[in-house]
Short mmCIF file of C-alpha atoms in Angstrom, two decimals:
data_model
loop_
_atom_site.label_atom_id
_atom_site.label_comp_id
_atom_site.label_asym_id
_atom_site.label_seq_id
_atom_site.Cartn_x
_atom_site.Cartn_y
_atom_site.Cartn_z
CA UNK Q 627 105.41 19.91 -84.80
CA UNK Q 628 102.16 22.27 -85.36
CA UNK Q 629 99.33 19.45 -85.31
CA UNK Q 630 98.03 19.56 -88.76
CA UNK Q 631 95.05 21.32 -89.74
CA UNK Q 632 94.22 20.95 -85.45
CA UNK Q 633 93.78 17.18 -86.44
CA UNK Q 634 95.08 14.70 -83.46
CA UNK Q 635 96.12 12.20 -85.24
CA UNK Q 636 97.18 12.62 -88.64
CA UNK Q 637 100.38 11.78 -91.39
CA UNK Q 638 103.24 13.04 -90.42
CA UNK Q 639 105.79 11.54 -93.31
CA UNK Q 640 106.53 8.72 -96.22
CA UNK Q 641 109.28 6.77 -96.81
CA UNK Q 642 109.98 5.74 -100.38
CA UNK Q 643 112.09 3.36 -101.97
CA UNK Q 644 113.06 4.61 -105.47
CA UNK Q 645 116.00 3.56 -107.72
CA UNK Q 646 118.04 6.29 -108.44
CA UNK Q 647 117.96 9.23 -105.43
CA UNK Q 648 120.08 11.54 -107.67
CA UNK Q 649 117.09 11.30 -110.07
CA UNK Q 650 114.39 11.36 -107.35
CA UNK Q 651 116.07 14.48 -105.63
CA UNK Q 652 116.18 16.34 -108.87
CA UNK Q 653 112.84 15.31 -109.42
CA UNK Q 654 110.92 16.22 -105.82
CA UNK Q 655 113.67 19.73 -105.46
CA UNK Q 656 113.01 20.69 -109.18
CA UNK Q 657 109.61 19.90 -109.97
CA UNK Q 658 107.89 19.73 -106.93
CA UNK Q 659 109.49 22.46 -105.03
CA UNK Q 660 110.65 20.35 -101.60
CA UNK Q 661 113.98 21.27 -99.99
CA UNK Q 662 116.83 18.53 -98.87
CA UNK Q 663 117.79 19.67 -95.42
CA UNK Q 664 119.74 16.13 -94.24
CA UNK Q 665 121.41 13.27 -96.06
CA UNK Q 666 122.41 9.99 -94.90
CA UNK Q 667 124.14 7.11 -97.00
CA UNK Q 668 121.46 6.66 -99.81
CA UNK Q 669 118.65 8.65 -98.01
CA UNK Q 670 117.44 11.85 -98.41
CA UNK Q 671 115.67 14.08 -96.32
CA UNK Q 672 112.68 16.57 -98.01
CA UNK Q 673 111.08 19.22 -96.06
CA UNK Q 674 109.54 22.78 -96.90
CA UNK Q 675 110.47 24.50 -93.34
CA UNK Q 676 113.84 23.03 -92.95
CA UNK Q 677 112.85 21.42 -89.52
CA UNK Q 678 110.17 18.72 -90.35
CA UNK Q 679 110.24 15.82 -93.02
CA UNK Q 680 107.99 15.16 -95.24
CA UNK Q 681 109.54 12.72 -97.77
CA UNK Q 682 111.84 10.52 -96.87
CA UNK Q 683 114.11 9.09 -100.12
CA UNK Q 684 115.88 5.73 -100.34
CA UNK Q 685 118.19 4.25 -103.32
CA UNK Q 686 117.79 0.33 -103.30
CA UNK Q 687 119.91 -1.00 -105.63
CA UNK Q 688 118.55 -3.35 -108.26
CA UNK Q 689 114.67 -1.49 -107.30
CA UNK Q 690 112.26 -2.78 -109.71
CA UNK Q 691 109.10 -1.26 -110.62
CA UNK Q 692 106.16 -2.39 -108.45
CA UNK Q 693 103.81 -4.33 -110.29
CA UNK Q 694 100.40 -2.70 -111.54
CA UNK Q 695 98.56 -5.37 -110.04
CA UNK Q 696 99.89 -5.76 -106.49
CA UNK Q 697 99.18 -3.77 -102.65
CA UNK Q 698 101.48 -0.75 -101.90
CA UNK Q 699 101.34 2.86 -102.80
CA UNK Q 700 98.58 3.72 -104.57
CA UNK Q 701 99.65 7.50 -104.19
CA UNK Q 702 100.38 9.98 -101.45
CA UNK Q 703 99.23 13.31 -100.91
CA UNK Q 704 101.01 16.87 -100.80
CA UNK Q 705 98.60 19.09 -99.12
CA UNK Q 706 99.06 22.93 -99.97
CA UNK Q 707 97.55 25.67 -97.76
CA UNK Q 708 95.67 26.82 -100.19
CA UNK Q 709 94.09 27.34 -104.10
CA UNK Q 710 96.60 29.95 -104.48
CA UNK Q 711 99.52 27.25 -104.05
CA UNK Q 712 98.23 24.61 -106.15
CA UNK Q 713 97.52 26.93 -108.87
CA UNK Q 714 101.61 27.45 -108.69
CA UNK Q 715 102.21 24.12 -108.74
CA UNK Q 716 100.07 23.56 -111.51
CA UNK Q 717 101.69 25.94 -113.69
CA UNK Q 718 104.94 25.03 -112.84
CA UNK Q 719 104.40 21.36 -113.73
CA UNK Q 720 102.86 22.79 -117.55
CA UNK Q 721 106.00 25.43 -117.90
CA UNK Q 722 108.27 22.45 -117.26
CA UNK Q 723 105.94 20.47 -119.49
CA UNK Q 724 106.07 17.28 -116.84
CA UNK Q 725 103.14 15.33 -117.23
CA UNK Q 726 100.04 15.65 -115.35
CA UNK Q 727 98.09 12.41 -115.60
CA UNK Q 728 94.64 13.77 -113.82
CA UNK Q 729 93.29 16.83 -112.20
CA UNK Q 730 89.34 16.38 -110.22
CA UNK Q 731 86.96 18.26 -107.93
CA UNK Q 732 85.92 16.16 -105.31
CA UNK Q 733 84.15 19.13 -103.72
CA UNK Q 734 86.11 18.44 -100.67
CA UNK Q 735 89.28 19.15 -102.38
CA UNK Q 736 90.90 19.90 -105.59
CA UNK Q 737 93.69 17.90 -106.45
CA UNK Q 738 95.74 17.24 -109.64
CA UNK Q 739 97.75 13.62 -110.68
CA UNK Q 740 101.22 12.81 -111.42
CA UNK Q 741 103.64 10.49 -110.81
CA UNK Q 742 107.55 10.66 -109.91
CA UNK Q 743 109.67 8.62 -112.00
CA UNK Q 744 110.00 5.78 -110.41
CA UNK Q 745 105.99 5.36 -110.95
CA UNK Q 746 105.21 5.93 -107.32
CA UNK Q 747 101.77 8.00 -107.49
CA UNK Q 748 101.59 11.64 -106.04
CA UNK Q 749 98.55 13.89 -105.63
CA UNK Q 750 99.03 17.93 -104.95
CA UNK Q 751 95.50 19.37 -103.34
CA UNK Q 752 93.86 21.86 -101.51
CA UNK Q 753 91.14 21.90 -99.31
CA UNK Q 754 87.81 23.41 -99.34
CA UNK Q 755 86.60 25.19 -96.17
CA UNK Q 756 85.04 22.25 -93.81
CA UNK Q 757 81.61 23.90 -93.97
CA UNK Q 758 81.15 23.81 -97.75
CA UNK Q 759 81.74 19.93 -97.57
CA UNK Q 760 78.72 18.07 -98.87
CA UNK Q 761 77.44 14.87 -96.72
CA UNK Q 762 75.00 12.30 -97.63
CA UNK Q 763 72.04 11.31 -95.51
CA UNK Q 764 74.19 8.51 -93.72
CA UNK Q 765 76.82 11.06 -92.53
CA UNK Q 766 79.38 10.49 -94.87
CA UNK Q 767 80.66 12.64 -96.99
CA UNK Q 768 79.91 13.16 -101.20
CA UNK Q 769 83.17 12.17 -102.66
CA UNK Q 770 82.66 12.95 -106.99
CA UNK Q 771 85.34 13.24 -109.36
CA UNK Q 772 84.24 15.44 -111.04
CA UNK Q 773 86.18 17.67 -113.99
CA UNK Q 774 88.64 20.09 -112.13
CA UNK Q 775 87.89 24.05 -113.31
CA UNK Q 776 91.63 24.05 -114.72
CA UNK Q 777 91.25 27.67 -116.08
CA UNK Q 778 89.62 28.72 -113.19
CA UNK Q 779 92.27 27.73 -110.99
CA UNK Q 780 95.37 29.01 -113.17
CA UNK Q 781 93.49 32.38 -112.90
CA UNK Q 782 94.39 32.31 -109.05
CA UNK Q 783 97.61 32.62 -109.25
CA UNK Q 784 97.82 35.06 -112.14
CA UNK Q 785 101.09 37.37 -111.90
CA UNK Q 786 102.52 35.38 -109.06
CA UNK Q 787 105.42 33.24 -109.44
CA UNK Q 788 106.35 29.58 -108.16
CA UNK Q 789 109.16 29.31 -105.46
CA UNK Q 790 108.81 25.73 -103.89
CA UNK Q 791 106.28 24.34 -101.94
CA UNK Q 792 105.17 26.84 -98.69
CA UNK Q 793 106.17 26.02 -95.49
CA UNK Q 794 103.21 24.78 -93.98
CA UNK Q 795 102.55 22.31 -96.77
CA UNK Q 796 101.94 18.95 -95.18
CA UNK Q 797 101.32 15.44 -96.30
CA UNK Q 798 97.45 15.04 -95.92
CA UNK Q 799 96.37 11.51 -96.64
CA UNK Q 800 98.19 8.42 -98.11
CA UNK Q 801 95.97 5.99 -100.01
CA UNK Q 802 96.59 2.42 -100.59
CA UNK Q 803 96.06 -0.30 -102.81
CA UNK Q 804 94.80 -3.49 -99.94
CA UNK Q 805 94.14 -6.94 -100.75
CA UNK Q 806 90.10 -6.78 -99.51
CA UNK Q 807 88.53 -3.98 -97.76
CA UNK Q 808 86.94 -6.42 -94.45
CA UNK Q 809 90.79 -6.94 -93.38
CA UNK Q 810 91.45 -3.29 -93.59
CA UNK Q 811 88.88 -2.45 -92.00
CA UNK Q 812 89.61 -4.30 -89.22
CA UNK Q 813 93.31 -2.82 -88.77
CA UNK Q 814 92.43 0.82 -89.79
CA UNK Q 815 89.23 1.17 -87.94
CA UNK Q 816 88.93 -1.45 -85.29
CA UNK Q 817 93.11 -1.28 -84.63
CA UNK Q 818 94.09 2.35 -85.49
CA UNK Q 819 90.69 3.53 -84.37
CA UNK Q 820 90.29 5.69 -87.24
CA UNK Q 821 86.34 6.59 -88.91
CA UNK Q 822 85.17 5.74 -91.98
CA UNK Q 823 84.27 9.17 -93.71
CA UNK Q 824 84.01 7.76 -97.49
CA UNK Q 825 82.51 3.90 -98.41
CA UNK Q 826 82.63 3.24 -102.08
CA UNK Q 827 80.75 -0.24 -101.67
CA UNK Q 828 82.68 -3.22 -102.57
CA UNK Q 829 86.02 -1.27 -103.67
CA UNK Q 830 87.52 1.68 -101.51
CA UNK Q 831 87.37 3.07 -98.41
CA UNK Q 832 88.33 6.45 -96.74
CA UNK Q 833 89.28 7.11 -92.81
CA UNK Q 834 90.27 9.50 -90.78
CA UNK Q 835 90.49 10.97 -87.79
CA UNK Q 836 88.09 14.20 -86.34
CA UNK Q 837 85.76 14.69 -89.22
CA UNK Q 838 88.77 15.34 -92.29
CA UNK Q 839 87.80 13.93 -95.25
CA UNK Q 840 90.51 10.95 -95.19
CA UNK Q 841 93.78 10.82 -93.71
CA UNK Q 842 94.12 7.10 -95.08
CA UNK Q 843 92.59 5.74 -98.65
CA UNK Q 844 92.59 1.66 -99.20
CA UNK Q 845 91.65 0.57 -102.46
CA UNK Q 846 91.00 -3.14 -104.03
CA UNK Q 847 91.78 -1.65 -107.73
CA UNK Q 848 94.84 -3.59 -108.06
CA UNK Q 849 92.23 -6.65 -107.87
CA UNK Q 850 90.62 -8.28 -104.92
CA UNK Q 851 93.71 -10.74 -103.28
CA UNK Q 852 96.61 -8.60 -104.70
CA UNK Q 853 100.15 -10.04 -103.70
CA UNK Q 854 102.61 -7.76 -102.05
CA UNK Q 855 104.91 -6.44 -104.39
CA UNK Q 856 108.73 -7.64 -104.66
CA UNK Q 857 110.90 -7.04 -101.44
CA UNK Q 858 113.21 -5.29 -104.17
CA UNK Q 859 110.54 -2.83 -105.64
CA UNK Q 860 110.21 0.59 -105.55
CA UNK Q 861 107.36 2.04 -103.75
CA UNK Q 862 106.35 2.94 -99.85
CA UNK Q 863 108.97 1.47 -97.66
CA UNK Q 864 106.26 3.07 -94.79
CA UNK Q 865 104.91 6.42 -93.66
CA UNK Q 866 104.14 7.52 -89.88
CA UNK Q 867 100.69 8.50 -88.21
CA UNK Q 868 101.33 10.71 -85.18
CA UNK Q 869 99.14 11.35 -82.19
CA UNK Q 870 98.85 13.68 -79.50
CA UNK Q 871 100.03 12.01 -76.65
CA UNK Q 872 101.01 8.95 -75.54
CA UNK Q 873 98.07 7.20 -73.70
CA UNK Q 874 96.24 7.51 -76.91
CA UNK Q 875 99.01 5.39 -78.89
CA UNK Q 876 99.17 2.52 -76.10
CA UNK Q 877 95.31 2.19 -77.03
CA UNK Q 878 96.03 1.64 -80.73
CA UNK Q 879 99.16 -0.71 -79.91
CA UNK Q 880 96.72 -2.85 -77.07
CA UNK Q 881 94.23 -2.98 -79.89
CA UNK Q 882 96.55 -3.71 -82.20
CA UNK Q 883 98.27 -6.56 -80.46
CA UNK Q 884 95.02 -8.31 -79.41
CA UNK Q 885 94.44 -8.66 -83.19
CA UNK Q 886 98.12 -10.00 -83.49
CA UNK Q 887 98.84 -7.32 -85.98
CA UNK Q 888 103.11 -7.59 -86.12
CA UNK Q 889 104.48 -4.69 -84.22
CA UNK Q 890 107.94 -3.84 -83.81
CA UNK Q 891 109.84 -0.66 -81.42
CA UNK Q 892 109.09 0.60 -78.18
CA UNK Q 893 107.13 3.20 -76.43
CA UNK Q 894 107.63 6.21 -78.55
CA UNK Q 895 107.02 4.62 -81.68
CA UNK Q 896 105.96 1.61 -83.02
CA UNK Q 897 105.85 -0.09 -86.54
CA UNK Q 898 102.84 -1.91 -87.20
CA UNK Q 899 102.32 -3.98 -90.57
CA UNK Q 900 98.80 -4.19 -91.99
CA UNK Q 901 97.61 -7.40 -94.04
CA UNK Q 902 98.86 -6.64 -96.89
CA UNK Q 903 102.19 -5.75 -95.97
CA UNK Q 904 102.04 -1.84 -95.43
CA UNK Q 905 104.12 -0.40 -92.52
CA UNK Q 906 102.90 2.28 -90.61
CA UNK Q 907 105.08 4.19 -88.22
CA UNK Q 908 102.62 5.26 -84.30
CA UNK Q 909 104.12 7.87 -83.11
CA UNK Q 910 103.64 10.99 -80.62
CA UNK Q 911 104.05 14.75 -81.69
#
């Protein structure tokens, strides 16, 4: 797989439990503009190149909702390649009048809101160049919300029409709701060795890896000591981070097990649970 935007490390997939995949499929093929290329049992396979995954769908029967106030999904992130693309996107969600629940500048990024229906939270952005990202005087980056120019960016795509998601769409960050932000901490940065680019003191926290704005978002807006959701809820069943080669994942899994994180497969990958009950597949390109 290309290495996204030249990151080393970075998201390669999710994994989500939803309650009807007929529904879902509809839903991320229709509205969102992802491709099935592979089905298995009640899985489904999404992709925009026909060779990678980038959504991986699974019916549990009986699925419940996941409770407003519990860890999990917050919302993952569909990364386009550019303004041009989410200003398709856009306009295809408002022709098919599906609701948009938010749309910011973060000056970073510009991203818009929605959610599937199973409730599981979805953000579509697009990067700003690198060099036109503002920091503050401790290194880390500004991270507003600030109104997104909706006009503005429905102008860039003027006369051009919607066809799916382009291939080189990624997923660029997945952000979660955590139970307190010292034990995630500890597993994303001092475990998964990843830097903190974004501290909103006392209630979020953004990582990453090489200088992107985050590749991973943990929250504490679901209220400080959330439970874990119901074993039978809809939600993140787990995504994958992928690195460049394989000496750099046995670092993350030594760290990982000297902090008796629970860790499950072998060499090429490994499934690590944080605190709160997130699963995170390590894995090499």
């Amino acid at each position: 797989m290309t290495k996204h935007l030249n990151y080393e490390t970075f998201v390669g997939h999710v994994h989500l439990v939803v309650s009807n995949l007929e529904r879902s499929v509809a839903f991320y093929r229709d509205l969102i503009g992802l491709r099935v290329y592979k089905e298995e049992g009640q899985k489904a396979f999404l992709t925009t190149d026909n060779e990678h995954t980038l959504i991986v769908l699974e019916e549990l029967e009986g699925a419940v909702r996941k409770p407003r106030r519990s860890t999990g999904l917050y919302h993952f992130a569909i990364l386009v390649p550019n303004r041009v693309s989410l200003a398709l996107s856009l306009r295809h969600l408002l022709e098919k009048s599906y609701p948009v629940e938010g749309a910011s500048d973060h000056l970073f990024s510009e991203a818009m809101y929605l959610s599937d229906p199973d409730g599981n939270g979805i953000e579509i952005y697009s990067d700003r160049p690198m060099d036109k990202w503002e920091r503050q005087l401790n290194g880390e980056l500004k991270a507003p919300s600030d109104p997104l120019d909706i006009e503005g960016l429905l102008a860039e795509g003027e006369g051009l029409s919607f066809s799916g998601l382009p291939s080189t769409t990624r997923i660029g960050h997945v952000h979660l709701h955590v139970a307190n932000l010292t034990d995630a901490e500890r597993f994303y940065v001092e475990g998964l060795g990843l830097d903190v680019m974004i501290r909103m003191q006392g209630h979020a926290l953004f990582v990453s890896t090489d200088g992107y704005h985050h590749h991973l978002g943990l929250n504490t807006w679901a209220g400080e000591g959330a439970p874990q959701p119901p074993t039978h809820a809809v939600g993140l069943k787990q995504y994958s981070l992928q690195f460049a080669d394989q000496s750099e994942l046995d670092e993350v899994v030594a760290r990982l097990r000297q902090m008796d994180a629970p860790l499950q497969g072998g060499d090429a990958a490994v499934i690590a649970t944080d605190p709160f009950g997130n699963k995170v597949e390590l894995k090499i390109l």
